[in-house]
Structure formats: structure tokens, C-alpha cells
Amino acid sequence: MKSGYTLPIFAIAAAKAAILTIQRQSTKVVKLDLLESGIGEVDISQSAIIDENTALAIAISEPGDNLDLTAGTPVWAWVRLERGDLSDEQIILEAGEGLGRTASGEPAIYKLARHLATVNLLPLLSEEITARIRFILPEGRALAKRTSNEAFGILEGLSLLGTSAISKPLSVEDKLEEFRQDLRIKAAHSRELAFYIGANGYQVARNLGFQDSQLVQTANWVGAMLVEAALLGVTSLTLVGYHGKLLKLAGGIFNTSSHLADARVDILVRAAVHEHLPVELIQAIENSQTAESIHKLLVTHNCDRKIFQYIAHQITQRAIAYVQKYSDRQIEIKTILCDRLGQLVV
């Protein structure tokens, strides 16, 4: 499986190419210091002079063999070199179209990207020159709608966020073992943990007061991780995540991958019947295509809360039974469901 780079790498590579273009140097490929990951090379798709002190360069995101929605997206860097004591900072990073901002209006450019900028761009500038760099992601606004960025307070685009320069794919077995190892470490320090699925689940769990030392990601392996937690002596677990994923547990499906099983509509129909919803509404639920559309339908008819309270109760009871069946242990389990934006459903 092929490794690639995280999004901040392509942003800084484009910025370096733009600076080199102003300086009339070659920009077909730029070399970057990737910090702890050594030296890397990034192809530059295009670069062009705008005026004597301004240039634009474009790199194309290549995250390798990962399920990364930024794969193939262009990353633009507009750079202007300005002379004089214009700022306390010699490198000014700005958010252009498609790069998100925080709720306070700050550009969503985080530690890795800023560190890479300092290491790779500052040596190109003489002391009296300031580089004003504006990152533009033409597809960023549309791509952001398919993420949980808003739940993290990142608005109107993607973020330059990452913990490492390298985007390294893992096999299914490797990934599960990584999660299990994380669980072992955290179970050794706390008997009360929270399992979360996805970025919105993480944010909700944090908002509920759980510390990072208590948070364990499960991805699709909820059942395996539940049993492992019980065997490690965990006594209290809170399941937190998007209702469209976790509700599968209410139907006894403990690997939530859609490639293995997907009975979400059937589970919601059963819940609607149990809660005695009108026949016409039950039929509308049955004819719906997604859990998200059913949620909106339930909200419209003001019966979403009681349906998801029933679903949450079923998840809890099924999870307790699953743990007891495969580990002969008892564990207290709670279920918290949220929507795609991290808003609590129940």
C-alpha cells in the first residue's frame, strides 16, 4: 500500500514553489524538510508570476492509498513578498477561499503547517522581506460539507491540520491492533472509558467531560472492543457517536461496516412500530433511503426523541448482553447518540 502526504505538506510545497517563482528559480518539484519524517519531494502542478513580487503555485493532494476525501484536490498558494517592517512575523499565513476559519475568525491553519512553514520558507527570505501567504482550496467548501468540521468549529472550508507529514495507510488488521493497544493503555489507568466513532463522537465525548485519557476510538469494531474492554477490567463504558452508525447495534450488528451489514432502515422501522407511530409515517420511514433522511422525517413529526431514546436503550441492552456472552463479564454501558454535526440526538 502506498503512503502519501497530509494536506499541510501540499500547502507548504505550493507556497515554497510560489516564492521560488518570484525568485526566478525552478519549481517543477520542490524539496521539503518533513521534520521527523526526513526530506520529501512534492510535484508542482503549475506556477505563475502575477507581478514582480507576487506569484501563485498549485500542488495536488496525494495522500496515498488512504480513504481521504482530499485526494486529487488542488492546493493553491498565493504569495506576495513585501519589503519593510510590516509585521512582527516574517511569514503571515492567511485563509483564502475553501480554507476554513475558526468561530473566532482565525484561519484553520494549525501547528504542523506553521512549523513546516518556518522550517521550509523562512530560509528563502532575507531579513527585510515578509512573505504574505494565502492558501486557497477551490474545492474546500464543497469537501468540508462531507466532513465533521463544523462540529469542531471549523467553518466554510477544510483545515490544514495534521500530526505528521506522512499519510501512511494501514491494513484492517493493523488498524484494529492500533485501537486495541490504545484501549489497553487507557484501561490500565481508568475503569471508566468512552468509546467514540468518528470526529463528531470525539467532540461530543469531550463536551460531556471525558478526558483524552478516557477516550478510545473503535471505528467499526465496536463489538470486539467492547469484549476487550470487559476482559481488561473496565467497569463503565459510554458509547458515543453518530446515530446512523451506532443504531446498527440495536439490531445486533456489532461490526458497523456497511460492507458487512446494513439494516438501519429496518431497525428504525421496528422502533417506529414499537413506539406506535402512525401507519403512514411508518410507511414513509420504510421507503426512506438513509438514516439521515429518516431523522429529518422524525424531527418534522416531532417524534425523533422518543424513537432515539428507544434506539439508545436497545443499543445499551444489546451491548451488555454481547459483552456477557463473549466475556462472561458484566459492565455498565450508556449510549449517547449525536447527528453529523455533533448535536445530541439523545
Tab-separated table of C-alpha atoms in Angstrom:
chain	number	residue	atom	x	y	z
A	1	MET	CA	0.000	0.000	0.000
A	2	LYS	CA	1.274	3.450	-0.980
A	3	SER	CA	1.949	6.180	1.552
A	4	GLY	CA	1.403	9.842	0.798
A	5	TYR	CA	1.495	13.226	2.487
A	6	THR	CA	-1.010	15.054	4.654
A	7	LEU	CA	-2.684	18.224	3.388
A	8	PRO	CA	-0.338	20.740	5.124
A	9	ILE	CA	2.598	19.352	3.105
A	10	PHE	CA	0.994	20.299	-0.207
A	11	ALA	CA	0.100	23.758	1.076
A	12	ILE	CA	3.673	24.495	2.165
A	13	ALA	CA	5.072	22.963	-1.035
A	14	ALA	CA	2.878	25.279	-3.119
A	15	ALA	CA	3.972	28.255	-1.012
A	16	LYS	CA	7.642	27.357	-1.483
A	17	ALA	CA	7.101	26.994	-5.235
A	18	ALA	CA	5.466	30.430	-5.372
A	19	ILE	CA	8.409	32.033	-3.543
A	20	LEU	CA	10.873	30.293	-5.870
A	21	THR	CA	8.856	31.514	-8.854
A	22	ILE	CA	9.215	35.122	-7.671
A	23	GLN	CA	12.938	34.442	-7.280
A	24	ARG	CA	13.032	33.031	-10.844
A	25	GLN	CA	14.019	29.535	-9.749
A	26	SER	CA	12.755	26.152	-10.967
A	27	THR	CA	9.508	24.944	-9.395
A	28	LYS	CA	8.638	21.661	-11.129
A	29	VAL	CA	9.470	19.731	-7.953
A	30	VAL	CA	10.182	21.198	-4.519
A	31	LYS	CA	12.036	19.545	-1.668
A	32	LEU	CA	10.685	19.934	1.850
A	33	ASP	CA	12.052	19.240	5.290
A	34	LEU	CA	9.325	16.983	6.713
A	35	LEU	CA	10.587	17.395	10.288
A	36	GLU	CA	10.717	13.968	11.944
A	37	SER	CA	9.913	12.283	8.597
A	38	GLY	CA	13.088	13.346	6.738
A	39	ILE	CA	13.186	15.038	3.347
A	40	GLY	CA	10.355	14.766	0.828
A	41	GLU	CA	9.669	15.872	-2.732
A	42	VAL	CA	6.375	17.288	-3.978
A	43	ASP	CA	5.417	17.795	-7.615
A	44	ILE	CA	4.120	21.244	-8.501
A	45	SER	CA	1.260	21.245	-10.969
A	46	GLN	CA	1.531	24.907	-12.010
A	47	SER	CA	3.238	28.126	-11.002
A	48	ALA	CA	2.989	31.626	-12.430
A	49	ILE	CA	4.205	35.166	-11.828
A	50	ILE	CA	1.399	37.663	-11.164
A	51	ASP	CA	3.617	40.718	-10.782
A	52	GLU	CA	7.190	41.442	-9.729
A	53	ASN	CA	6.575	40.476	-6.084
A	54	THR	CA	3.595	38.120	-6.364
A	55	ALA	CA	3.159	34.561	-7.623
A	56	LEU	CA	0.714	31.665	-7.472
A	57	ALA	CA	1.587	27.966	-7.352
A	58	ILE	CA	-0.538	24.814	-7.236
A	59	ALA	CA	0.142	21.364	-5.791
A	60	ILE	CA	-2.225	18.390	-5.992
A	61	SER	CA	-3.004	16.488	-2.795
A	62	GLU	CA	-1.786	12.866	-2.874
A	63	PRO	CA	-2.485	11.153	0.474
A	64	GLY	CA	-1.562	7.691	-0.838
A	65	ASP	CA	-3.785	4.643	-0.513
A	66	ASN	CA	-5.998	6.156	2.151
A	67	LEU	CA	-9.713	6.839	2.150
A	68	ASP	CA	-9.040	10.586	2.175
A	69	LEU	CA	-11.565	12.895	0.535
A	70	THR	CA	-8.812	15.431	-0.254
A	71	ALA	CA	-7.134	13.035	-2.698
A	72	GLY	CA	-6.631	14.815	-6.005
A	73	THR	CA	-7.775	18.210	-4.766
A	74	PRO	CA	-5.699	21.235	-5.859
A	75	VAL	CA	-3.998	23.309	-3.163
A	76	TRP	CA	-3.132	26.871	-4.216
A	77	ALA	CA	-0.697	29.227	-2.531
A	78	TRP	CA	-0.800	32.944	-3.400
A	79	VAL	CA	2.360	34.637	-2.164
A	80	ARG	CA	3.393	38.285	-2.016
A	81	LEU	CA	6.861	39.306	-0.843
A	82	GLU	CA	6.771	42.675	0.922
A	83	ARG	CA	9.730	44.820	1.928
A	84	GLY	CA	9.868	46.697	5.192
A	85	ASP	CA	8.955	46.214	8.848
A	86	LEU	CA	5.314	45.406	8.099
A	87	SER	CA	4.759	42.810	10.791
A	88	ASP	CA	6.340	41.189	13.808
A	89	GLU	CA	6.079	37.953	11.834
A	90	GLN	CA	8.171	37.344	8.748
A	91	ILE	CA	5.702	34.734	7.475
A	92	ILE	CA	1.995	35.617	7.508
A	93	LEU	CA	-0.377	32.719	6.772
A	94	GLU	CA	-3.891	33.594	5.607
A	95	ALA	CA	-7.056	31.663	4.726
A	96	GLY	CA	-8.323	32.133	1.205
A	97	GLU	CA	-11.394	30.578	-0.421
A	98	GLY	CA	-12.037	26.999	0.700
A	99	LEU	CA	-9.739	27.102	3.716
A	100	GLY	CA	-11.826	27.187	6.847
A	101	ARG	CA	-11.835	29.606	9.739
A	102	THR	CA	-12.490	29.073	13.413
A	103	ALA	CA	-15.552	30.564	15.081
A	104	SER	CA	-13.350	33.478	16.194
A	105	GLY	CA	-12.342	34.178	12.596
A	106	GLU	CA	-8.809	32.773	12.751
A	107	PRO	CA	-7.587	30.748	9.742
A	108	ALA	CA	-7.760	26.975	10.334
A	109	ILE	CA	-4.002	26.587	9.980
A	110	TYR	CA	-2.530	24.553	12.801
A	111	LYS	CA	0.783	23.718	14.445
A	112	LEU	CA	2.217	21.294	11.857
A	113	ALA	CA	1.589	23.637	8.931
A	114	ARG	CA	3.056	26.622	10.788
A	115	HIS	CA	6.117	24.653	11.863
A	116	LEU	CA	6.666	23.419	8.303
A	117	ALA	CA	6.351	26.994	7.038
A	118	THR	CA	9.002	28.228	9.459
A	119	VAL	CA	11.459	25.432	8.624
A	120	ASN	CA	10.993	25.451	4.848
A	121	LEU	CA	10.100	29.019	3.897
A	122	LEU	CA	11.984	31.263	6.294
A	123	PRO	CA	15.423	30.282	4.872
A	124	LEU	CA	14.265	31.581	1.461
A	125	LEU	CA	13.652	35.110	2.793
A	126	SER	CA	16.147	37.840	3.559
A	127	GLU	CA	15.660	39.621	6.883
A	128	GLU	CA	13.880	42.672	5.456
A	129	ILE	CA	11.318	40.613	3.490
A	130	THR	CA	7.931	39.455	4.763
A	131	ALA	CA	6.018	36.710	2.928
A	132	ARG	CA	2.249	37.062	2.933
A	133	ILE	CA	0.863	33.629	2.019
A	134	ARG	CA	-2.773	32.942	1.259
A	135	PHE	CA	-3.853	29.308	0.903
A	136	ILE	CA	-6.770	28.608	-1.437
A	137	LEU	CA	-8.654	25.321	-1.779
A	138	PRO	CA	-11.078	25.727	-4.714
A	139	GLU	CA	-12.914	22.528	-3.723
A	140	GLY	CA	-12.572	23.080	0.016
A	141	ARG	CA	-16.020	24.466	0.739
A	142	ALA	CA	-17.761	21.574	-1.047
A	143	LEU	CA	-15.492	18.934	0.525
A	144	ALA	CA	-15.996	20.379	4.008
A	145	LYS	CA	-19.707	19.566	3.795
A	146	ARG	CA	-18.727	15.876	3.774
A	147	THR	CA	-16.711	16.184	6.990
A	148	SER	CA	-17.428	16.925	10.648
A	149	ASN	CA	-15.500	20.207	10.543
A	150	GLU	CA	-18.439	22.268	11.797
A	151	ALA	CA	-18.619	20.087	14.914
A	152	PHE	CA	-15.045	21.208	15.637
A	153	GLY	CA	-15.873	24.856	14.990
A	154	ILE	CA	-14.145	24.996	11.591
A	155	LEU	CA	-16.378	26.936	9.226
A	156	GLU	CA	-16.592	27.400	5.458
A	157	GLY	CA	-13.827	25.022	4.423
A	158	LEU	CA	-11.144	22.480	5.212
A	159	SER	CA	-8.331	22.870	7.725
A	160	LEU	CA	-4.563	22.477	7.474
A	161	LEU	CA	-4.481	20.008	10.333
A	162	GLY	CA	-2.243	17.020	10.930
A	163	THR	CA	0.068	15.414	13.445
A	164	SER	CA	2.519	14.013	10.907
A	165	ALA	CA	3.751	14.822	7.415
A	166	ILE	CA	3.303	11.263	6.213
A	167	SER	CA	-0.119	9.809	5.453
A	168	LYS	CA	0.523	6.107	5.930
A	169	PRO	CA	-2.192	3.552	5.115
A	170	LEU	CA	-2.735	0.672	7.496
A	171	SER	CA	-4.273	-2.727	6.811
A	172	VAL	CA	-7.539	-3.586	8.552
A	173	GLU	CA	-5.675	-5.866	10.960
A	174	ASP	CA	-3.050	-3.233	11.730
A	175	LYS	CA	-5.692	-0.605	12.403
A	176	LEU	CA	-7.673	-2.830	14.783
A	177	GLU	CA	-4.476	-3.694	16.657
A	178	GLU	CA	-3.672	0.013	16.942
A	179	PHE	CA	-7.078	0.652	18.556
A	180	ARG	CA	-6.694	-2.351	20.879
A	181	GLN	CA	-3.292	-1.126	22.023
A	182	ASP	CA	-4.752	2.293	22.766
A	183	LEU	CA	-7.531	0.615	24.756
A	184	ARG	CA	-5.032	-1.418	26.802
A	185	ILE	CA	-3.092	1.696	27.759
A	186	LYS	CA	-6.170	3.668	28.782
A	187	ALA	CA	-7.862	0.771	30.582
A	188	ALA	CA	-4.749	0.444	32.751
A	189	HIS	CA	-5.313	3.987	34.028
A	190	SER	CA	-9.102	4.247	34.223
A	191	ARG	CA	-12.030	1.869	34.731
A	192	GLU	CA	-14.422	4.414	33.188
A	193	LEU	CA	-13.965	4.935	29.445
A	194	ALA	CA	-15.865	6.295	26.474
A	195	PHE	CA	-15.846	4.644	23.054
A	196	TYR	CA	-16.347	7.025	20.151
A	197	ILE	CA	-16.891	6.642	16.425
A	198	GLY	CA	-15.723	9.493	14.214
A	199	ALA	CA	-14.711	13.093	14.830
A	200	ASN	CA	-18.188	14.154	15.907
A	201	GLY	CA	-18.281	11.370	18.509
A	202	TYR	CA	-14.932	12.538	19.857
A	203	GLN	CA	-16.106	16.131	20.179
A	204	VAL	CA	-19.350	15.142	21.900
A	205	ALA	CA	-17.449	12.927	24.369
A	206	ARG	CA	-15.101	15.814	25.166
A	207	ASN	CA	-18.071	18.113	25.685
A	208	LEU	CA	-19.514	15.561	28.105
A	209	GLY	CA	-16.408	15.913	30.265
A	210	PHE	CA	-14.343	12.893	29.244
A	211	GLN	CA	-10.583	13.428	29.134
A	212	ASP	CA	-8.403	12.224	26.247
A	213	SER	CA	-7.005	9.611	28.631
A	214	GLN	CA	-10.523	8.088	28.780
A	215	LEU	CA	-11.386	8.277	25.068
A	216	VAL	CA	-10.921	5.275	22.803
A	217	GLN	CA	-11.713	5.155	19.111
A	218	THR	CA	-13.371	1.962	17.874
A	219	ALA	CA	-14.139	2.674	14.199
A	220	ASN	CA	-16.337	-0.218	13.027
A	221	TRP	CA	-15.071	-2.775	15.591
A	222	VAL	CA	-17.445	-1.899	18.418
A	223	GLY	CA	-18.166	-5.494	19.442
A	224	ALA	CA	-14.540	-6.635	19.563
A	225	MET	CA	-13.544	-3.533	21.508
A	226	LEU	CA	-16.409	-3.966	23.995
A	227	VAL	CA	-15.330	-7.500	24.806
A	228	GLU	CA	-11.671	-6.473	25.076
A	229	ALA	CA	-12.607	-3.654	27.468
A	230	ALA	CA	-14.505	-6.060	29.709
A	231	LEU	CA	-11.605	-8.516	29.778
A	232	LEU	CA	-9.283	-5.638	30.736
A	233	GLY	CA	-11.436	-4.848	33.761
A	234	VAL	CA	-13.248	-1.731	32.537
A	235	THR	CA	-16.414	-1.343	34.616
A	236	SER	CA	-18.166	1.597	32.929
A	237	LEU	CA	-18.392	2.447	29.228
A	238	THR	CA	-20.178	5.220	27.365
A	239	LEU	CA	-20.788	4.693	23.656
A	240	VAL	CA	-20.768	7.984	21.769
A	241	GLY	CA	-21.277	8.509	18.063
A	242	TYR	CA	-23.353	9.302	15.027
A	243	HIS	CA	-26.786	7.706	15.276
A	244	GLY	CA	-26.559	6.377	11.717
A	245	LYS	CA	-23.624	4.190	12.766
A	246	LEU	CA	-24.403	3.195	16.336
A	247	LEU	CA	-28.041	2.334	15.717
A	248	LYS	CA	-26.828	-0.863	13.994
A	249	LEU	CA	-26.034	-2.199	17.466
A	250	ALA	CA	-29.757	-2.031	18.254
A	251	GLY	CA	-30.169	-4.729	15.599
A	252	GLY	CA	-27.385	-6.905	16.979
A	253	ILE	CA	-24.831	-5.772	14.362
A	254	PHE	CA	-21.554	-5.208	16.243
A	255	ASN	CA	-19.272	-4.545	13.294
A	256	THR	CA	-20.756	-1.361	11.867
A	257	SER	CA	-19.063	-1.520	8.443
A	258	SER	CA	-21.658	-1.120	5.703
A	259	HIS	CA	-19.724	-3.743	3.703
A	260	LEU	CA	-20.792	-6.409	6.204
A	261	ALA	CA	-24.363	-5.462	7.103
A	262	ASP	CA	-26.691	-2.503	6.861
A	263	ALA	CA	-30.130	-2.862	8.431
A	264	ARG	CA	-30.552	0.726	9.601
A	265	VAL	CA	-33.871	1.373	7.903
A	266	ASP	CA	-35.277	-1.929	9.188
A	267	ILE	CA	-34.123	-1.099	12.727
A	268	LEU	CA	-35.789	2.314	12.567
A	269	VAL	CA	-38.997	0.790	11.197
A	270	ARG	CA	-39.043	-1.631	14.138
A	271	ALA	CA	-38.539	1.275	16.529
A	272	ALA	CA	-41.394	3.190	14.893
A	273	VAL	CA	-43.704	0.186	15.251
A	274	HIS	CA	-42.699	-0.275	18.895
A	275	GLU	CA	-43.453	3.392	19.627
A	276	HIS	CA	-46.843	3.160	17.852
A	277	LEU	CA	-46.202	5.828	15.226
A	278	PRO	CA	-48.954	6.362	12.619
A	279	VAL	CA	-49.021	3.786	9.826
A	280	GLU	CA	-48.453	6.458	7.177
A	281	LEU	CA	-45.296	7.627	8.955
A	282	ILE	CA	-44.017	4.072	9.359
A	283	GLN	CA	-44.503	3.529	5.629
A	284	ALA	CA	-42.616	6.762	4.902
A	285	ILE	CA	-39.743	5.544	7.097
A	286	GLU	CA	-39.721	2.208	5.292
A	287	ASN	CA	-39.491	3.965	1.928
A	288	SER	CA	-36.609	6.218	3.017
A	289	GLN	CA	-33.095	5.562	1.754
A	290	THR	CA	-30.903	6.736	4.633
A	291	ALA	CA	-30.869	7.095	8.420
A	292	GLU	CA	-30.227	10.806	7.938
A	293	SER	CA	-33.407	11.305	5.902
A	294	ILE	CA	-35.389	9.318	8.474
A	295	HIS	CA	-34.007	11.504	11.250
A	296	LYS	CA	-35.207	14.622	9.424
A	297	LEU	CA	-38.603	12.987	8.884
A	298	LEU	CA	-38.904	12.169	12.587
A	299	VAL	CA	-37.925	15.713	13.552
A	300	THR	CA	-40.618	17.091	11.234
A	301	HIS	CA	-43.225	14.950	13.008
A	302	ASN	CA	-41.839	15.776	16.471
A	303	CYS	CA	-41.220	12.158	17.387
A	304	ASP	CA	-37.455	11.909	16.945
A	305	ARG	CA	-36.651	11.975	20.647
A	306	LYS	CA	-38.796	9.030	21.685
A	307	ILE	CA	-37.582	6.939	18.735
A	308	PHE	CA	-33.924	7.559	19.504
A	309	GLN	CA	-34.482	7.054	23.225
A	310	TYR	CA	-35.813	3.607	22.354
A	311	ILE	CA	-32.862	3.013	19.986
A	312	ALA	CA	-30.360	4.088	22.646
A	313	HIS	CA	-31.969	1.758	25.192
A	314	GLN	CA	-31.801	-1.134	22.724
A	315	ILE	CA	-28.139	-0.417	21.971
A	316	THR	CA	-27.302	-0.420	25.668
A	317	GLN	CA	-29.139	-3.656	26.395
A	318	ARG	CA	-27.722	-5.449	23.357
A	319	ALA	CA	-24.197	-4.273	24.167
A	320	ILE	CA	-24.433	-5.503	27.767
A	321	ALA	CA	-25.687	-8.885	26.557
A	322	TYR	CA	-22.961	-9.082	23.888
A	323	VAL	CA	-20.215	-8.464	26.443
A	324	GLN	CA	-21.626	-11.042	28.841
A	325	LYS	CA	-21.971	-13.624	26.069
A	326	TYR	CA	-18.385	-13.374	24.846
A	327	SER	CA	-16.517	-12.482	28.044
A	328	ASP	CA	-18.749	-13.669	30.890
A	329	ARG	CA	-18.206	-10.224	32.422
A	330	GLN	CA	-20.673	-7.543	33.423
A	331	ILE	CA	-20.121	-3.930	32.512
A	332	GLU	CA	-22.187	-0.764	32.889
A	333	ILE	CA	-22.913	0.756	29.479
A	334	LYS	CA	-24.517	4.047	28.454
A	335	THR	CA	-25.322	5.261	24.951
A	336	ILE	CA	-25.133	8.829	23.632
A	337	LEU	CA	-26.272	9.486	20.057
A	338	CYS	CA	-25.492	12.588	18.012
A	339	ASP	CA	-26.117	13.814	14.467
A	340	ARG	CA	-23.493	14.539	11.789
A	341	LEU	CA	-22.798	17.979	13.240
A	342	GLY	CA	-22.231	16.649	16.747
A	343	GLN	CA	-25.589	17.819	18.111
A	344	LEU	CA	-27.059	15.445	20.704
A	345	VAL	CA	-29.971	13.345	19.488
A	346	VAL	CA	-30.467	11.613	22.830
